[in-house]
Coordinates of C-alpha atoms and ligand atoms in Angstrom, one line a residue:
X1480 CA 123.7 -23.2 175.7
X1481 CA 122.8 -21.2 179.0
X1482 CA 120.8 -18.7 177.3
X1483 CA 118.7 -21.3 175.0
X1484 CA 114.9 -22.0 175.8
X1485 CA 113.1 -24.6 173.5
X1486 CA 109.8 -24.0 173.7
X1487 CA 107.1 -26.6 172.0
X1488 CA 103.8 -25.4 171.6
X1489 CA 101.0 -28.1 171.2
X1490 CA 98.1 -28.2 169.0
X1491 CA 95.2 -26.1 170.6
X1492 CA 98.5 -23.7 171.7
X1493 CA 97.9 -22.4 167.9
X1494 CA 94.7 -23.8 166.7
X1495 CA 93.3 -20.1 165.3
X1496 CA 94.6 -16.9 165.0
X1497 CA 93.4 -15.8 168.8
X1498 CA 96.0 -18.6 170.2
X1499 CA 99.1 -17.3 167.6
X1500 CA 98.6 -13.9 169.4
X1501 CA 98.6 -15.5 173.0
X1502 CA 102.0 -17.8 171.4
X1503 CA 103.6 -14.6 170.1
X1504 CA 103.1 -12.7 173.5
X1505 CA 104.7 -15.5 175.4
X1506 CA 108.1 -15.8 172.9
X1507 CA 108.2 -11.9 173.2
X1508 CA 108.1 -11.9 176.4
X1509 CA 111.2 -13.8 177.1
X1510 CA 114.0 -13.4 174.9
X1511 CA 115.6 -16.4 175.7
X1512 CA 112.6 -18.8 173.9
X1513 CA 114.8 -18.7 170.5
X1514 CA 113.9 -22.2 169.5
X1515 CA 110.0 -22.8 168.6
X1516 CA 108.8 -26.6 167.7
X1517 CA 104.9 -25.9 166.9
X1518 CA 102.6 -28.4 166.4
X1519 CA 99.8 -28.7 163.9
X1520 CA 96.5 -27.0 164.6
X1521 CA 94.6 -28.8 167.4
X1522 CA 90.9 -28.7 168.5
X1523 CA 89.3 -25.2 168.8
X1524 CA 86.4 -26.6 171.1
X1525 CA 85.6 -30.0 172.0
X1526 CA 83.5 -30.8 168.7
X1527 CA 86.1 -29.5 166.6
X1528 CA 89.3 -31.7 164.4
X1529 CA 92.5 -32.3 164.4
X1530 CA 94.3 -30.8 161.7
X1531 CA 96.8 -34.1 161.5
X1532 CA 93.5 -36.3 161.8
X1533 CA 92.2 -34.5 158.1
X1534 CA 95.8 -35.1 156.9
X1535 CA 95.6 -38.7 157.5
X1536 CA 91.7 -39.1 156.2
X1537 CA 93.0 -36.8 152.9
X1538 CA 95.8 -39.1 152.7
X1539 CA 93.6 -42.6 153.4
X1540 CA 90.8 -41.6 150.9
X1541 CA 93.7 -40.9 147.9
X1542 CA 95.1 -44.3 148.6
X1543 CA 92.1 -45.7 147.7
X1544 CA 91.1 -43.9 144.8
X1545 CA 88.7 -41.3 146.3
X1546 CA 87.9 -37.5 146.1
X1547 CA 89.1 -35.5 149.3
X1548 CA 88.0 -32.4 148.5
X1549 CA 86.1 -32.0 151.0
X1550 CA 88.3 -32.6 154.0
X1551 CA 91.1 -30.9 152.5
X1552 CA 89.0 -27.6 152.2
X1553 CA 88.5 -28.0 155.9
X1554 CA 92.6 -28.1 156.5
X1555 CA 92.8 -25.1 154.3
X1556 CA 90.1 -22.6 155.1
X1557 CA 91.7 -23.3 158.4
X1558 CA 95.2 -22.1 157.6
X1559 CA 93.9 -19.9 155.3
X1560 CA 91.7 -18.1 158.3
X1561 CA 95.0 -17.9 160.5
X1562 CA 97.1 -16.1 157.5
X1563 CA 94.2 -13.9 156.9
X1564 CA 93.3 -13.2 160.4
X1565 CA 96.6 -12.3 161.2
X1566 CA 97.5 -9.9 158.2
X1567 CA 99.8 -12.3 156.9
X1568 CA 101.4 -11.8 153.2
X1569 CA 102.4 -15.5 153.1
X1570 CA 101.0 -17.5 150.5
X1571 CA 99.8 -20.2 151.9
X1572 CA 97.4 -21.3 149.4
X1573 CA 99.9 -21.8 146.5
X1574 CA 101.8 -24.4 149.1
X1575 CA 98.9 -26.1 150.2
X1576 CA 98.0 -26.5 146.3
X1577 CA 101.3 -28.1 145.9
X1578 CA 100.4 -30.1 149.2
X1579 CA 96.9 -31.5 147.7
X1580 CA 98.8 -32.1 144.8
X1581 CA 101.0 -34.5 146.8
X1582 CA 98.6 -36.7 148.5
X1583 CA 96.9 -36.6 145.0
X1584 CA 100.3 -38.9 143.7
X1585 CA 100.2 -41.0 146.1
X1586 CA 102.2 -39.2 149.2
X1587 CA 103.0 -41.4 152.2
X1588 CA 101.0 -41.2 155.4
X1589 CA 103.6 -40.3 157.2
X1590 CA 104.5 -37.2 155.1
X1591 CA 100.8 -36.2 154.7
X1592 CA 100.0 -36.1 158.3
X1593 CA 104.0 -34.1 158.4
X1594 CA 102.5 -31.3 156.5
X1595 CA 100.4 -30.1 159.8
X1596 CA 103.5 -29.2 161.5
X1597 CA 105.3 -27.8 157.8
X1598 CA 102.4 -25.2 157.2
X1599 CA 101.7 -24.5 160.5
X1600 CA 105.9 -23.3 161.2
X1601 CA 105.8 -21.7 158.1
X1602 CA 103.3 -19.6 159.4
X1603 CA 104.0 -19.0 162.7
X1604 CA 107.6 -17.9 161.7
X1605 CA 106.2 -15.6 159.0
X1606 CA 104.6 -13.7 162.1
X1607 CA 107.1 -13.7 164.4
X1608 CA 109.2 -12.7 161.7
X1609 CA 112.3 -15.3 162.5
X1610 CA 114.1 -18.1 160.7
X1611 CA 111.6 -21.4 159.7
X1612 CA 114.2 -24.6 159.6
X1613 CA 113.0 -27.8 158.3
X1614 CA 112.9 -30.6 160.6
X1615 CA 114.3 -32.6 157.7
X1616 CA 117.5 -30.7 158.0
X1617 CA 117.6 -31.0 161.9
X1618 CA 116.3 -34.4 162.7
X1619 CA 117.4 -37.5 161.0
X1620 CA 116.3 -41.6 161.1
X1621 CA 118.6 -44.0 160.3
X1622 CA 117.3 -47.1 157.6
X1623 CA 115.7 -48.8 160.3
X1624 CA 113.5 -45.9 160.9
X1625 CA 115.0 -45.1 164.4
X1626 CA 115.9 -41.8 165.7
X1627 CA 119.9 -41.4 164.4
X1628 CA 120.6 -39.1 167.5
X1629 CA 124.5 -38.6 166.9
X1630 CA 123.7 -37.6 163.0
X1631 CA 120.4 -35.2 164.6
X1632 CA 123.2 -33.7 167.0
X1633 CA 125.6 -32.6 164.2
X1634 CA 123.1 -31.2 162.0
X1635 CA 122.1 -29.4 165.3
X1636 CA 125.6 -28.3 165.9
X1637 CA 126.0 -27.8 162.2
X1638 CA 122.7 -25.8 161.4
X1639 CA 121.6 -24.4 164.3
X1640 CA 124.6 -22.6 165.9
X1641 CA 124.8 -19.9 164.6
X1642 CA 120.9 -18.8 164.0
X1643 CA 120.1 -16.6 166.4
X1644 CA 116.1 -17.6 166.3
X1645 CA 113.7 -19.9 164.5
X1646 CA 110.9 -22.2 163.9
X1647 CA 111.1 -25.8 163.7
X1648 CA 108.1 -27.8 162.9
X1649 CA 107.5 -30.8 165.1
X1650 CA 106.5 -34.6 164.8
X1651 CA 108.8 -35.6 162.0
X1652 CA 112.5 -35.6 160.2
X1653 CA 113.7 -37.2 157.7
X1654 CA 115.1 -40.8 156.4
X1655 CA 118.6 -41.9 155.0
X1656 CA 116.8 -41.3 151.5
X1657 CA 115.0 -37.4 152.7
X1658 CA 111.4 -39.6 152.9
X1659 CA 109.5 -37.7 155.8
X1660 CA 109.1 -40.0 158.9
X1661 CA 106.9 -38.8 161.7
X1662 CA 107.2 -40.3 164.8
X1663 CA 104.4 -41.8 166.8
X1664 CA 100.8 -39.4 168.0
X1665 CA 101.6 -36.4 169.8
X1666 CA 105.5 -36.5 169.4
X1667 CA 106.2 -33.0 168.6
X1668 CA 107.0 -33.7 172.1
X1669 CA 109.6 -35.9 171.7
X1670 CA 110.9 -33.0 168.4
X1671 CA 111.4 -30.3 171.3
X1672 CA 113.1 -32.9 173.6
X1673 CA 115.5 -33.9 171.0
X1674 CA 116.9 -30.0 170.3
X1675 CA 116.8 -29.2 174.0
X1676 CA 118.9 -32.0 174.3
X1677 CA 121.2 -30.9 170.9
X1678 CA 121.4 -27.3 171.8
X1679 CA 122.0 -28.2 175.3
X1680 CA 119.3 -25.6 176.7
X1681 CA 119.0 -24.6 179.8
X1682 CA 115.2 -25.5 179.6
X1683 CA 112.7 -26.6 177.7
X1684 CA 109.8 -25.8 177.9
X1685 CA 105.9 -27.2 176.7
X1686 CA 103.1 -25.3 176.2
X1687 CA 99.7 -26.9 176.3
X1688 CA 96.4 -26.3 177.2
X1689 CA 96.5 -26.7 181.0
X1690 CA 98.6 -25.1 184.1
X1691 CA 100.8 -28.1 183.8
X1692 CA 100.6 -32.0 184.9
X1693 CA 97.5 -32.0 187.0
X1694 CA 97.4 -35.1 189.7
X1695 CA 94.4 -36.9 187.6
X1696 CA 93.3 -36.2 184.1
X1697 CA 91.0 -33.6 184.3
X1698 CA 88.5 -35.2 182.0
X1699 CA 87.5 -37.8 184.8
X1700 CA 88.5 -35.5 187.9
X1701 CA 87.0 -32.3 188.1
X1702 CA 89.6 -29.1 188.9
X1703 CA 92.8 -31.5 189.7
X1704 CA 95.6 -30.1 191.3
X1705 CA 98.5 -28.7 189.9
X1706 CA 101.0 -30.8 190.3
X1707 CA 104.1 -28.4 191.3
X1708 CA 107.6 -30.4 190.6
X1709 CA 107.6 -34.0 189.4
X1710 CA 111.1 -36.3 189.1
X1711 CA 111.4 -37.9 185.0
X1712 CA 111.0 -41.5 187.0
X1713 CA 107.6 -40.4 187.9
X1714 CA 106.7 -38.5 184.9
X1715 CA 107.9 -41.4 183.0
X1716 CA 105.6 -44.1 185.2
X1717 CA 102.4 -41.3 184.4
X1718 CA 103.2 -40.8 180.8
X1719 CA 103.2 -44.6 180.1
X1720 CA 100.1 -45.1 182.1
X1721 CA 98.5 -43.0 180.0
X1722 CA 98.3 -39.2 181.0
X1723 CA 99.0 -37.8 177.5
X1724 CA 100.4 -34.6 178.1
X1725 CA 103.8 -35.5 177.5
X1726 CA 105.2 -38.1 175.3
X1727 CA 106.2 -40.5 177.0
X1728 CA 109.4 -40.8 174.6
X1729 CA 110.1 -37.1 175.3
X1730 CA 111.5 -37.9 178.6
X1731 CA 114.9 -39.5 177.3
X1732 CA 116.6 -37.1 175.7
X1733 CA 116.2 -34.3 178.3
X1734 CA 116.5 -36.6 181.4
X1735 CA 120.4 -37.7 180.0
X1736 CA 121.1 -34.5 179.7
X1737 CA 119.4 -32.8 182.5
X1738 CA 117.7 -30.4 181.1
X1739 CA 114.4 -29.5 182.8
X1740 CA 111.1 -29.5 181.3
X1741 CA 108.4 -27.2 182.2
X1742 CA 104.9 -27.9 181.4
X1743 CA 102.7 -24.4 181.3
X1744 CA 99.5 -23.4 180.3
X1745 CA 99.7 -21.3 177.0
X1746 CA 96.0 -20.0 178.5
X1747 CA 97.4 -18.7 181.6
X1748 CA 101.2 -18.1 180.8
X1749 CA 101.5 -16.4 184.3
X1750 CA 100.5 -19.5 186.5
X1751 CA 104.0 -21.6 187.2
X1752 CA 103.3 -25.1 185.6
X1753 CA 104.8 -28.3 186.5
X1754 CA 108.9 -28.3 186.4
X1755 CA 109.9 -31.8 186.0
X1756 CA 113.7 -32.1 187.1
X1757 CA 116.2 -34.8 187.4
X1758 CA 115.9 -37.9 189.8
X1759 CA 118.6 -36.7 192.1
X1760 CA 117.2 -33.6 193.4
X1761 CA 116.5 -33.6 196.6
X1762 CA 112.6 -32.3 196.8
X1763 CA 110.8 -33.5 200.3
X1764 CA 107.8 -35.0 199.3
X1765 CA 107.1 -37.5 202.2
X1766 CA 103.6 -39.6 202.7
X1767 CA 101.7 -38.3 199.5
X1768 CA 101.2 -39.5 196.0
X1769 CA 102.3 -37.1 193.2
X1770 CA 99.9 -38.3 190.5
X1771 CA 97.4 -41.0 189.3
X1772 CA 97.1 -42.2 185.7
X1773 CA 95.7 -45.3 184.0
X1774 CA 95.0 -47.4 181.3
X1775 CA 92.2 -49.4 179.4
X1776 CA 91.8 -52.3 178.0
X1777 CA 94.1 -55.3 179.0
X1778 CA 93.4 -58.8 179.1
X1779 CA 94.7 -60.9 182.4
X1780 CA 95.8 -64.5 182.0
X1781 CA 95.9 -65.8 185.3
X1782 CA 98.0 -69.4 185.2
X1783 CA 97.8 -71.9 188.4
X1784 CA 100.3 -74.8 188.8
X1785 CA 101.1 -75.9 192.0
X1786 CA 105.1 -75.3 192.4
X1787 CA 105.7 -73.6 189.6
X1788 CA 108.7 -72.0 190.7
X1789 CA 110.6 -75.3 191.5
X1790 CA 110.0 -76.4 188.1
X1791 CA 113.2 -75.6 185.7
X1792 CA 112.3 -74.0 182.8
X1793 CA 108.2 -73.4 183.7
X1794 CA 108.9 -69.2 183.2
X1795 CA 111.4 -70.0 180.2
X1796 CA 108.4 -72.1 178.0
X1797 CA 105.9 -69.7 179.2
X1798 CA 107.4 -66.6 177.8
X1799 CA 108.8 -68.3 174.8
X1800 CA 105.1 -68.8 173.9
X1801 CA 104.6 -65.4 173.9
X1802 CA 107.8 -64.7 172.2
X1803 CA 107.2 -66.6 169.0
X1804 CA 103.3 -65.1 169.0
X1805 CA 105.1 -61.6 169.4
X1806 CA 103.4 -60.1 171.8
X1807 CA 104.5 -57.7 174.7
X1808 CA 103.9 -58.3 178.3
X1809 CA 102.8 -55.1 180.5
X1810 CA 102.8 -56.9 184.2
X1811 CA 103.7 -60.0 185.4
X1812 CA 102.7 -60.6 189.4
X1813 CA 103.3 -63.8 190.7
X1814 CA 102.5 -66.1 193.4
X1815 CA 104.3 -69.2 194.4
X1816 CA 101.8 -71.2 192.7
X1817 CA 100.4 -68.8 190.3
X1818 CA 101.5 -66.2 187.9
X1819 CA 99.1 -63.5 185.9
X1820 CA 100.4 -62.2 182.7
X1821 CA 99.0 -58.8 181.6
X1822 CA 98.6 -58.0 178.1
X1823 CA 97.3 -55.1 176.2
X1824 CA 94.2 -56.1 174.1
X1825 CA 96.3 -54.1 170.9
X1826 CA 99.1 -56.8 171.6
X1827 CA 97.0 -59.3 171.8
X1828 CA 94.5 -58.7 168.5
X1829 CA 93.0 -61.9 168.1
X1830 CA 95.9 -64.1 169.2
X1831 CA 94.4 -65.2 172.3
X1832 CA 92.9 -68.1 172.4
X1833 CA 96.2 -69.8 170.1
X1834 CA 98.6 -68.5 173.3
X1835 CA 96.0 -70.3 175.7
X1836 CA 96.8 -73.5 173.8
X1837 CA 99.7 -73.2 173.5
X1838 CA 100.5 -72.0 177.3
X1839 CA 98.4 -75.5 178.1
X1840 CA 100.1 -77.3 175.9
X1841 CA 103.9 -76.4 176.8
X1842 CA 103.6 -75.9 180.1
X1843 CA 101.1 -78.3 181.5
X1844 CA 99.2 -75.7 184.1
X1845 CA 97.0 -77.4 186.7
X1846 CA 93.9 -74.0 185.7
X1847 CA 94.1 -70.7 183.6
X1848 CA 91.7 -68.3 183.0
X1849 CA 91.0 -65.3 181.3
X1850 CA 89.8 -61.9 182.5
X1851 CA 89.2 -59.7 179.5
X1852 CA 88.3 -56.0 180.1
X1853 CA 90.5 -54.8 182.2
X1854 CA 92.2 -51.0 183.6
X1855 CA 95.3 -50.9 185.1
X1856 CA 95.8 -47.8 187.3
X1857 CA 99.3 -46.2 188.3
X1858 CA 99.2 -44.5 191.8
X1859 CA 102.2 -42.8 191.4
X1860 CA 104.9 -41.1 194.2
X1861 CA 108.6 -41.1 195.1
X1862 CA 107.1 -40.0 198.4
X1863 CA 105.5 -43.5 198.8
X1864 CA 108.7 -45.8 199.8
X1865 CA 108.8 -45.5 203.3
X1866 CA 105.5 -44.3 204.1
X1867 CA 103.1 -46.6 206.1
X1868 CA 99.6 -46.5 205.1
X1869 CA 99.7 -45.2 201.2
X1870 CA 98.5 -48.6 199.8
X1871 CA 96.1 -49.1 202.8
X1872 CA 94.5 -45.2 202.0
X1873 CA 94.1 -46.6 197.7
X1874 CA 93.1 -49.9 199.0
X1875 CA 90.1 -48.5 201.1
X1876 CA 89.0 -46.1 198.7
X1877 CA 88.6 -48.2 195.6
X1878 CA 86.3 -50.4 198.6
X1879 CA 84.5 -47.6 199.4
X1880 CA 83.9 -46.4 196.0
X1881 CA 82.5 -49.8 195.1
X1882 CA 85.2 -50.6 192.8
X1883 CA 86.4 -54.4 192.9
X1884 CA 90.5 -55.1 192.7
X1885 CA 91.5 -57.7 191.1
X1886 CA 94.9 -57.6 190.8
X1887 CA 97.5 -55.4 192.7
X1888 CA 101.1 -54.8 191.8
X1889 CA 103.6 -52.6 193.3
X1890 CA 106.9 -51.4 191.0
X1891 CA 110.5 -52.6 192.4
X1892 CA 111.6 -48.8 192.1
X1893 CA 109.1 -48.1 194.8
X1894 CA 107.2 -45.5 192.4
X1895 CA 104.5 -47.0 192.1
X1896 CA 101.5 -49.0 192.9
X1897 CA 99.4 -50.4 190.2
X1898 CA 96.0 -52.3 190.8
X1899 CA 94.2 -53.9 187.8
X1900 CA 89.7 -53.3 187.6
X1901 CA 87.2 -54.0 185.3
X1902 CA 87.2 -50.8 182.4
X1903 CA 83.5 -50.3 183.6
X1904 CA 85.1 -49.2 187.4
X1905 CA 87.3 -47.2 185.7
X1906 CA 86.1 -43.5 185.9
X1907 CA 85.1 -44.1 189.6
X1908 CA 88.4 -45.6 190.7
X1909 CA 90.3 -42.8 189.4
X1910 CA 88.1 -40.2 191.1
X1911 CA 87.9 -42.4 194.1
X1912 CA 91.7 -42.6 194.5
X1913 CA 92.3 -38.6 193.6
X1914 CA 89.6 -37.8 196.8
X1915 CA 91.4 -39.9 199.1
X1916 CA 94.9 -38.1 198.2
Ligands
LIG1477 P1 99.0 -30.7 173.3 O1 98.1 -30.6 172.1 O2 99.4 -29.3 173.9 O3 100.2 -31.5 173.0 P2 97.7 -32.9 174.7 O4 96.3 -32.9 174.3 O5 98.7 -33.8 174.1 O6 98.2 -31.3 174.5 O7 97.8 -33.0 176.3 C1 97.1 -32.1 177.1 C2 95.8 -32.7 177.6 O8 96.0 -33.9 178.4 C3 94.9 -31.8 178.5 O9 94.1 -31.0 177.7 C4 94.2 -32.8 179.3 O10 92.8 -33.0 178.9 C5 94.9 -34.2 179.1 N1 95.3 -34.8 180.4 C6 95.1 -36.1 180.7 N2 95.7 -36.4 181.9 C7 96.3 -35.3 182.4 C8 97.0 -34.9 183.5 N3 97.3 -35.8 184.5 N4 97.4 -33.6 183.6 C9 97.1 -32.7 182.7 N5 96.5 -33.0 181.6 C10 96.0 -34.2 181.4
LIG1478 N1 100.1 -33.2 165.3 C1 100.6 -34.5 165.7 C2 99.5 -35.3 166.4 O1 98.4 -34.8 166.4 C3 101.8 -34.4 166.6 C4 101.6 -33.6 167.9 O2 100.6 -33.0 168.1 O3 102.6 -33.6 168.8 O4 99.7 -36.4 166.8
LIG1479 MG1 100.5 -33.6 173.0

């Protein structure tokens, strides 16, 4: 629809009744935001909770048998103070009764932690005094527990049409049998992305707590630049590395369909954000980086047999070991004699020392060894194919900031550079990179 915005709003976007008002100023303010996909209340200050993180403790100390009083009063003074605050007739105490009630009988995880996004729509629809939806009527799984996007698009088309306005919780829909299912941390990202996509808006917009996708997280790099337009491939390659502002799943549904997101700062509505458009668009962005992102935590096994690459079969065995283990491989640089498999520590759990066996029994290397504790960093830039010098410029700075490489990978697409450190040089590489760039 030309005229549709979907706007998301993130956690600390309406964690108290001060950030509702900022929230309502910004959908007033443009009559085209019809669609609203809140999230649950996030952190008012850096000591401060999660409202979804006391929804899955309530939830956790039911299951086994245990009072949860006290958390739950936590969740619901919260809400309560946000009704109150606001001059709002709702009663929300009566449905978070019913809600305590729930996780009292045993409620799923998945539908406890859901009730974040439930109360907090509920509210925020009350005072903007529009339509509240249900995701469960919007967003649908099939029995596998994947998104069913053709069933999601007719409800859309179905239930969404002809409302002029309203509020759809984010983070979860519904299964086959109307059981909540959320989807993974943060993806009330991925909720707005989905009814972008199904209302085919002309942009979709997330709101968040700062003036957009900044070239380095901000909690390592102090005052990081803005970073002004960003293609989905790069966004993607950032996301996945581990900049948390977007989903990284939230990219898909938009990207297919066009639809650009813009990132802004709920804060500072008036400052522009990041727009983050499709691949195609021609944006000069020559001989700089766009953005630097990166990971903890990864084991490297590093495998040496001379002509490995003439041997039939060598790459076949080797991954077939970790096949049948089940574990997912992030990298993979080779050598002609040598090939390093990079594994996140999660994958891995305590699996390790069975694959080692088993590579050394299958396929016979001549060494392998292990480097545990290791960061993967993502020097990201569409401006970097062609450009002399770029990997040269990271290179140098991680040597003068004292940081040791030990591995260095570069993407086919071009995108990207990645180089592998010890987690302890992690902090410094980051910040050693962003002041080069
Ligand atoms: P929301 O609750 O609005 O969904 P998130 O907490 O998921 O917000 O994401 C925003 C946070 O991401 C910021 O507060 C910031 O600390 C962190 N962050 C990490 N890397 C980056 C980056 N490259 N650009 C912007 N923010 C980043
Ligand atoms: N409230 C959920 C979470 O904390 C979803 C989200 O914020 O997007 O993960
Ligand atoms: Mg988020």
């Amino acid at each position: 629809m030309k005229d549709v915005i979907v706007a998301k709003f993130g956690g600390s976007s309406l964690a108290d009744s001060e950030q509702f008002k900022k929230v309502k100023n910004i959908i007033d303010s443009n009559g085209d935001r019809k669609f609203i996909i809140p999230s649950a209340p996030g952190k008012r200050h850096s000591k401060d909770h999660k409202i979804t993180d006391l929804l899955y403790m309530c939830q956790q100390l039911s299951s086994h048998g245990l009072n949860f009083d006290e958390i739950f009063n936590i969740i619901q003074k919260r809400y309560e103070d946000i009704c109150n605050e606001l001059d709002l007739t709702i009663d929300i105490s009566s449905i978070l009764k019913e809600i305590k009630k729930e996780i009292q009988d045993g409620a799923s995880k998945d539908f406890a932690a859901s009730r974040g996004e439930y109360l907090n729509s509920i509210i925020l629809s009350g005072y903007l005094n529009i339509d509240f939806i249900d995701a469960t009527e919007i967003i649908v799984f099939n029995n596998k527990g994947e998104l069913d996007m053709k069933a999601t698009e007719i409800n859309i088309d179905l239930k969404l049409k002809d409302i002029q306005r309203a509020v759809i919780p984010g983070f979860y829909g519904a299964m086959p049998d109307g059981k909540i299912k959320t989807f993974s941390r943060g993806g009330s990202d991925i909720s707005g992305a989905i009814i972008a996509k199904g209302l085919n808006a002309k942009l979709y917009e997330n709101w968040t707590d700062v003036s957009g996708f900044l070239m380095a997280d901000p909690r390592i790099v102090k005052d990081p630049k803005p970073i002004e337009k960003i293609t989905y491939k790069e966004l993607r390659e950032l996301s996945y590395m581990g900049a948390p502002v977007l989903h990284e799943e939230a990219i898909f549904p938009v990207r297919k369909a066009g639809i650009p997101i813009n990132i802004k700062n709920t804060n500072h509505p008036e400052e522009p954000g990041t727009m983050i458009i499709n691949d195609m668009d021609p944006i000069t962005h020559c001989g700089t980086i766009t953005g630097i992102a990166g990971k903890k935590d990864f084991t490297v096994i590093s495998i040496e047999k001379t002509l490995m690459g003439a041997e039939k079969g060598f790459f076949r065995k080797l991954m077939s070991v970790l096949e049948t283990n089940n574990v997912a491989i992030e990298h993979m640089p080779s050598s002609i004699d040598s090939i390093s498999l990079i594994i996140a520590n999660s994958e891995l759990n305590s699996k390790l020392d069975k694959i080692i066996e088993e590579i050394r029994i299958y396929c016979n290397p001549d060494t392998i060894i292990c480097y545990p504790n290791m960061a993967l960093i993502a020097v990201v830039g569409r401006g970097m194919i062609n450009t002399k010098g770029i990997s040269a410029k990271i290179f140098t700075s991680l040597a003068d900031g004292g940081v040791n490489i030990r591995m260095i990978t570069q993407g086919s697409s071009e995108l990207n550079i990645i180089v592998g450190i010890e987690n302890a040089d992690f902090e410094k590489a980051i910040s050693a990179i962003y002041e080069a760039f």
